Coordinates of C-alpha atoms and ligand atoms in Angstrom, one line a residue:
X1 CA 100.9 95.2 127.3
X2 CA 98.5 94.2 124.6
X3 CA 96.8 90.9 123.3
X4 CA 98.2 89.9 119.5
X5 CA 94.4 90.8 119.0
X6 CA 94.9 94.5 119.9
X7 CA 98.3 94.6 118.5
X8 CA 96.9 93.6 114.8
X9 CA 94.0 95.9 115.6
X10 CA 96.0 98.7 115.8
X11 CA 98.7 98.3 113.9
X12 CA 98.3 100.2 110.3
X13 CA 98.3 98.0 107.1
X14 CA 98.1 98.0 103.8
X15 CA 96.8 95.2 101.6
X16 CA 98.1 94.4 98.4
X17 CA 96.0 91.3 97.3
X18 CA 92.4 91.8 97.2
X19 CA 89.9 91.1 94.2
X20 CA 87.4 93.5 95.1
X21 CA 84.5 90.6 93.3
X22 CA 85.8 88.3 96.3
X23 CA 84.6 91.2 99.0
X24 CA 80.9 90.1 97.7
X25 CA 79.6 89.6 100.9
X26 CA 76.3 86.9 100.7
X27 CA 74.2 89.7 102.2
X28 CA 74.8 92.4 99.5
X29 CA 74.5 89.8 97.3
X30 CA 71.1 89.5 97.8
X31 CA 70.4 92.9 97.9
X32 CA 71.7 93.3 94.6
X33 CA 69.9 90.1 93.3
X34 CA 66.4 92.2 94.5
X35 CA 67.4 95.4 93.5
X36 CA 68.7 94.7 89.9
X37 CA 65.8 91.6 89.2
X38 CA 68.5 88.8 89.1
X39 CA 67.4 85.5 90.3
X40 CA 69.9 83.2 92.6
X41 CA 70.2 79.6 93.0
X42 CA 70.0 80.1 96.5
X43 CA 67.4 80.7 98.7
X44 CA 69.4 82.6 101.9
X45 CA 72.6 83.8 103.0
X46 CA 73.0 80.4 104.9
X47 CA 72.4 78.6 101.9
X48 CA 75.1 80.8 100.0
X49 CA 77.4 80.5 103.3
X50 CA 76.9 76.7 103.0
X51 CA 77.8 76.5 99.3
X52 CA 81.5 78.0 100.0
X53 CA 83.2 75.1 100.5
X54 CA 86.0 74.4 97.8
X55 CA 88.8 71.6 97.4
X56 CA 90.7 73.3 94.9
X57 CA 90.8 76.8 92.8
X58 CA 88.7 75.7 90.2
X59 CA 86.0 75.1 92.6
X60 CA 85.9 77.9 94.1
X61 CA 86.2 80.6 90.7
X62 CA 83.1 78.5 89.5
X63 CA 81.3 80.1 92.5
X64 CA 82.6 83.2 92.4
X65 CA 81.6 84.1 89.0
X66 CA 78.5 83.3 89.4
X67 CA 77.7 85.0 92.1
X68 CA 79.1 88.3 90.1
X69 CA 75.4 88.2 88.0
X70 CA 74.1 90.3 90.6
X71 CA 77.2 92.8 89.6
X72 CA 75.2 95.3 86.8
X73 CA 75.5 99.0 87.0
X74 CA 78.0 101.6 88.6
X75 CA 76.2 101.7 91.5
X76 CA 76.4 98.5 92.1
X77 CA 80.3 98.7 91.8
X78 CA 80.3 101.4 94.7
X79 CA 78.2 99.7 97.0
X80 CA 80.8 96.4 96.5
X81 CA 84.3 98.8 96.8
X82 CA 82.3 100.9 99.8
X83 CA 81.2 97.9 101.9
X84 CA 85.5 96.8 101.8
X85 CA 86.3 100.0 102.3
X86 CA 84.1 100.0 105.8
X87 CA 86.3 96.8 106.3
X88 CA 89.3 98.6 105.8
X89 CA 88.4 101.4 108.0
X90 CA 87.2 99.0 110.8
X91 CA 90.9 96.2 110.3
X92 CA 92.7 99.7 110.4
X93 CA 94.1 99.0 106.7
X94 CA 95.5 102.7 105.7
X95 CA 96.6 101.2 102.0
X96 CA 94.7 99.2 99.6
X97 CA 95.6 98.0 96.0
X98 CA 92.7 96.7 94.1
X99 CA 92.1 94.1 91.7
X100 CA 89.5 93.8 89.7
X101 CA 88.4 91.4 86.6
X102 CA 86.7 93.3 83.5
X103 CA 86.4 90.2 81.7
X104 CA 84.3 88.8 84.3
X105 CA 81.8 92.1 83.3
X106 CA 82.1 93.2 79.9
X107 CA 81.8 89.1 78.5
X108 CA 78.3 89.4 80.5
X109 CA 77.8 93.0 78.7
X110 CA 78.3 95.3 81.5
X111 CA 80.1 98.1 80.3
X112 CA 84.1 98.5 81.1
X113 CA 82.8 102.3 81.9
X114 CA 80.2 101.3 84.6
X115 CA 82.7 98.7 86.8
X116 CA 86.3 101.6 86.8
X117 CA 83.5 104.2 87.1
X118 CA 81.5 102.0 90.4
X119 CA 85.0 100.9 91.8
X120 CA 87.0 104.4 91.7
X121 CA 84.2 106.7 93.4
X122 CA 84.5 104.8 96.2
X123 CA 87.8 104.7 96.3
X124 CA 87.8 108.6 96.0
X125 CA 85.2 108.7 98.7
X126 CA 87.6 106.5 100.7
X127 CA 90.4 109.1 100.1
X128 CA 88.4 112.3 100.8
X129 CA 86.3 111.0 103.9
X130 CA 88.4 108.1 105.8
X131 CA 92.4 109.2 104.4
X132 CA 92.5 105.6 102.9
X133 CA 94.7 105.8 99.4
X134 CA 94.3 102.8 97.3
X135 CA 95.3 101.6 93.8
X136 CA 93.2 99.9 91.2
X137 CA 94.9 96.8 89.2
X138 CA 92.6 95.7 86.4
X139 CA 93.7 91.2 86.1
X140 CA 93.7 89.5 82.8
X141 CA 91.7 85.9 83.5
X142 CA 94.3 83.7 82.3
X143 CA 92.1 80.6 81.5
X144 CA 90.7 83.0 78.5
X145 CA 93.0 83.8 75.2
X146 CA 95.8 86.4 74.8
X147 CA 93.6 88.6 71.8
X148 CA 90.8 88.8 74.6
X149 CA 93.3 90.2 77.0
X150 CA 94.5 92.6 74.2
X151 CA 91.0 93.4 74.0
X152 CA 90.3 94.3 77.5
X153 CA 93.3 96.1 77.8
X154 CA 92.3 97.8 74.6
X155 CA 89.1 99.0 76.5
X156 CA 91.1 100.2 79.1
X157 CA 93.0 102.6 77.1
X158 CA 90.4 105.7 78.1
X159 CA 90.8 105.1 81.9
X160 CA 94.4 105.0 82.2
X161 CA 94.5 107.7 84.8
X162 CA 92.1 105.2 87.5
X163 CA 94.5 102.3 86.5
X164 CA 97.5 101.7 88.0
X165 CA 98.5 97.8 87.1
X166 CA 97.6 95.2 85.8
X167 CA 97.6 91.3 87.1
X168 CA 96.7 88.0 85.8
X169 CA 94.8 85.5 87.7
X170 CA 92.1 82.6 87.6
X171 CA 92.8 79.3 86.8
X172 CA 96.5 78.9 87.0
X173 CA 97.2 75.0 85.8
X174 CA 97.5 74.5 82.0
X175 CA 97.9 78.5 81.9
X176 CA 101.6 79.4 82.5
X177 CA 102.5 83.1 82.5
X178 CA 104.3 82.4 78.9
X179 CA 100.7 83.2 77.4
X180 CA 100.7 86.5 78.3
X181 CA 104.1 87.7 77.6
X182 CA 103.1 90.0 75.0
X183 CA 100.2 91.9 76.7
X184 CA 102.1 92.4 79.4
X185 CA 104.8 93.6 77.2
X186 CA 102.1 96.1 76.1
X187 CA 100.6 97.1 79.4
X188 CA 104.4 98.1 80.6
X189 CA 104.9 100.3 77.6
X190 CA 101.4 102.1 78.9
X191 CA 103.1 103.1 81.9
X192 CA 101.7 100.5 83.9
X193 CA 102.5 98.5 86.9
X194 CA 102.7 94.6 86.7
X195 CA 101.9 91.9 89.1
X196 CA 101.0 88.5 88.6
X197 CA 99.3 85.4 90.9
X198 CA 101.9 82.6 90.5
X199 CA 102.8 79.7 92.5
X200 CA 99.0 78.8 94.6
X201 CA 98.9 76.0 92.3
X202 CA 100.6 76.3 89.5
X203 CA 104.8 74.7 89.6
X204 CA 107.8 77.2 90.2
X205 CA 108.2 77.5 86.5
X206 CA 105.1 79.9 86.3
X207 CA 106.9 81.8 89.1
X208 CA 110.2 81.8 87.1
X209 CA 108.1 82.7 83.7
X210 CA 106.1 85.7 86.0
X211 CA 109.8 87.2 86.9
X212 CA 111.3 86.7 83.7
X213 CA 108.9 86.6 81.0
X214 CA 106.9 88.7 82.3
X215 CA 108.8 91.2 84.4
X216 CA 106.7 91.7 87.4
X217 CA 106.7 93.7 90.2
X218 CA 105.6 91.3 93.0
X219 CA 104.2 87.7 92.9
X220 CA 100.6 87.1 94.3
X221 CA 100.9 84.0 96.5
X222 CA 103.9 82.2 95.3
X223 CA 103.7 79.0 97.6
X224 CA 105.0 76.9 95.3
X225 CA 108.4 79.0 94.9
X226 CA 109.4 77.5 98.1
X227 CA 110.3 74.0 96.0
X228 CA 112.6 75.8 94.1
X229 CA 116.1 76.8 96.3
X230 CA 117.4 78.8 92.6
X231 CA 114.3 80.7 92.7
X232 CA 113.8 81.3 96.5
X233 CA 117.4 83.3 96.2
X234 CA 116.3 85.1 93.2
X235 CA 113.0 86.3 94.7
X236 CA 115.4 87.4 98.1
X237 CA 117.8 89.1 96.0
X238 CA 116.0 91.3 93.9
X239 CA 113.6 91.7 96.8
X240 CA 110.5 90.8 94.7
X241 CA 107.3 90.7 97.4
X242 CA 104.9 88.0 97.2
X243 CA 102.0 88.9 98.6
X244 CA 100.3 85.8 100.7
X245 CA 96.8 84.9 101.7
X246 CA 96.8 82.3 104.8
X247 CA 92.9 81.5 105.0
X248 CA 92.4 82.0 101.0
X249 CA 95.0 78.8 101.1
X250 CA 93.7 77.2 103.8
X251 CA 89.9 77.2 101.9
X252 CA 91.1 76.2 99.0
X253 CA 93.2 73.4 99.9
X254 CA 96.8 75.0 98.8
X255 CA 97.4 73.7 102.7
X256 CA 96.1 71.6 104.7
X257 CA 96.3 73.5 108.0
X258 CA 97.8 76.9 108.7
X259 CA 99.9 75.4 111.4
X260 CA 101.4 73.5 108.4
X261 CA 101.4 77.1 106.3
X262 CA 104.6 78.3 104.7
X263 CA 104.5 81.6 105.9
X264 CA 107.5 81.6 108.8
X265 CA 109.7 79.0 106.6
X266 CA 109.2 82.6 103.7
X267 CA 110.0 84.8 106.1
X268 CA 113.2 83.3 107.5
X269 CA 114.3 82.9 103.9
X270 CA 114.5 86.4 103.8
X271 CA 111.5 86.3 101.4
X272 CA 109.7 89.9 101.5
X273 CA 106.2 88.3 102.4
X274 CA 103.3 90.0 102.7
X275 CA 99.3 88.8 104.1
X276 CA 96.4 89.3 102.2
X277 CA 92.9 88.6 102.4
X278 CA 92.6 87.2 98.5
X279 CA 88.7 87.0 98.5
X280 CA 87.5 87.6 101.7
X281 CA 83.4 87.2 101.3
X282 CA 84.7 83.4 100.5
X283 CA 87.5 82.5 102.6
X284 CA 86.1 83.3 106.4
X285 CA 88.1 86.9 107.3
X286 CA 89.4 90.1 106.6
X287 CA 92.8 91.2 106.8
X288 CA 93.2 91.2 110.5
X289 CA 91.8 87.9 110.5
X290 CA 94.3 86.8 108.8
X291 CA 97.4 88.2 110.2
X292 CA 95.7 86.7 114.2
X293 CA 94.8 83.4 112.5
X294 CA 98.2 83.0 111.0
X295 CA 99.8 84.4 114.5
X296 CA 98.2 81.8 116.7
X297 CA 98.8 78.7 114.4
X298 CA 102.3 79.8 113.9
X299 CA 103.3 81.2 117.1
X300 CA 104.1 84.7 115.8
X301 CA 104.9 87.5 118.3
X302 CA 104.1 91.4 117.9
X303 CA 107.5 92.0 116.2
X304 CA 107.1 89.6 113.4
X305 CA 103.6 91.0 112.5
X306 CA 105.7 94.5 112.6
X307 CA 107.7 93.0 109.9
X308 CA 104.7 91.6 108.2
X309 CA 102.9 95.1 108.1
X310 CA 106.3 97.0 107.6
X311 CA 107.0 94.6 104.3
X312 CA 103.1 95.4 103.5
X313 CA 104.3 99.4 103.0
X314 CA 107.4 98.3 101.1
X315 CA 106.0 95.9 98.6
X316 CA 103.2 98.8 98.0
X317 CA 103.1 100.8 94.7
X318 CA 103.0 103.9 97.2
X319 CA 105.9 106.7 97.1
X320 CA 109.2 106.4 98.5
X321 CA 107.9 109.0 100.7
X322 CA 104.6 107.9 101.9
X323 CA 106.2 104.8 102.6
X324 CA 108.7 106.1 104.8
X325 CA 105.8 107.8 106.6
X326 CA 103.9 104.7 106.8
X327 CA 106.9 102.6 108.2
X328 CA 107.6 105.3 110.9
X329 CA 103.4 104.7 112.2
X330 CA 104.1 101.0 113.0
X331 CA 107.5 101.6 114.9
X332 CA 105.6 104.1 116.9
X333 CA 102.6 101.3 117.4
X334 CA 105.4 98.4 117.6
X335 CA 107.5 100.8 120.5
X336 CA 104.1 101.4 122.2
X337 CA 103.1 98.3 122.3
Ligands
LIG1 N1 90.6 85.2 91.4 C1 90.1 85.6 92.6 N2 90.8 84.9 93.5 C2 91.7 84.2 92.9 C3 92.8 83.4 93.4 N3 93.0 83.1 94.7 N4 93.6 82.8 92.5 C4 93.4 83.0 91.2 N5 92.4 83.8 90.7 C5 91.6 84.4 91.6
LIG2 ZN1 94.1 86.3 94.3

């Protein structure tokens, strides 16, 4: 018999719902600040560790793209997607599937080129050296217009083979999925995969618009859905994933204690749930973090954080195949337990 801890340990994982900017950890941020001559507001990691304290969203994106200044060559991009790889290695997460934010780069006049270039070395390193495949999703920051979205996915156009997807996120109120109907119209006819953040704190009807309008393949948080009994049976039904992040909604105030968290009332819907870390640099823990933190205030056992990673193969962009391989690891873990 194991603890929960050692269980999550050692159970393989893959995570869905990561924006690779929220894995800035305070210390690289500093070394980056030196290296690259950008000055911070603060003065020390405690100070930055001090500032992360957020009531809402909003509060929190403010932060986080600031502290992406120090973000200004392709080297810089590697260092950010090695150091979460070296997480992903040490929570035992197998699968990743990456967001990033372009806009957040090329509007500060870092070159589209230099952040895909930065972010998928690393993630080839990551294949070659620890057997850790990944994904990249590039995210259209929904609080800008639909012609800059065109635009970014415009850039994208020469490094189609390194992207897989693309999601929207940022500030959800006031920016309903509706707005980007066409781009992602646009995007699917480019072969590419669609996912979209819907439901942290934006109503159901963004959820509904994501499925409908614009098609997606898995909703990033979701919460909200769960006020909606017409939409909870449509997500079941046609088994769309959401992929959830406990302590991201804990920090930023979507709940207001993970005892009080959604997660168990999803899965016994029949809700194909999946846990995330979000932006993990900000919200106090990495995946396995998340899936103990989650355990303990809900009183999970070993077989429902099976089902959690099990779900986390399934809702993957990952062959039939490797997904069949992947499910038969954590039965072995789960009948070894
Ligand atoms: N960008 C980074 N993290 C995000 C989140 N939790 N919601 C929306 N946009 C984000
Ligand atoms: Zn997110």
């Amino acid at each position: 018999m194991s603890t929960i801890a050692e269980f999550v340990q050692r159970l393989p994982k893959a995570e869905l719902h990561l924006h690779i900017e929220g894995s800035l950890e305070p210390e690289l941020m500093f070394r980056l600040a030196q290296r690259n001559g950008v000055s911070l507001t603060y003065d020390s990691v405690e100070e930055i560790r001090s500032a992360y304290r957020f009531s809402n969203l909003q509060e929190f994106l403010d932060i986080y793209y600031q502290g992406m200044a120090v973000l200004l060559h392709e080297q810089d991009f590697y260092d950010l997607t090695w150091a979460y790889i070296e997480q992903c290695r040490s929570n035992n997460v197998v699968h990743c599937e990456i967001f990033f934010d372009p806009q957040a780069h090329t509007d500060r006049g870092v070159g589209f080129e230099s952040v895909v270039a930065g972010i998928s070395r690393a993630l080839q390193d990551a294949r070659d050296k620890y057997s850790i495949s990944s994904r990249l999703i590039m995210c259209f920051l929904r609080h800008l217009s639909e012609e800059r979205a065109f635009a970014s996915l415009d850039e994208a156009l020469p490094y189609l083979h390194l992207i897989h997807g693309v999601g929207l996120d940022s500030s959800e109120l006031g920016h309903p999925p509706e707005k980007f109907e066409r781009v992602f119209a646009a995007a699917h006819a480019l072969g590419l995969k669609k996912v979209a953040h819907a439901g942290e704190e934006g109503p159901p009807e963004y959820v509904w618009q994501a499925l409908q309008l614009l098609e997606v393949a898995r909703i990033d948080h979701g919460n909200r859905a769960l006020e909606d009994s017409g939409l909870v049976q449509a997500l079941v039904k046609s088994k769309i994933p959401l992929t959830v992040c406990p302590l991201s909604n804990l920090s930023l105030g979507v709940v207001d204690s993970l005892e009080n968290h959604p997660l168990k009332t999803m899965l016994d819907a029949g809700l194909l749930v999946t846990i995330n870390s979000d932006d993990p640099a900000y919200f106090g823990g990495y995946l396995n973090e998340n899936y103990l933190r989650i355990a303990q205030a809900l009183k999970l056992n070993a077989s429902q954080m099976s089902v959690l990673a099990q779900n986390s193969f399934k809702a993957s962009f990952l062959s039939s195949t490797e997904i069949a391989l992947r499910l038969a690891e954590v039965e072995r873990c789960q009948s070894h337990k």
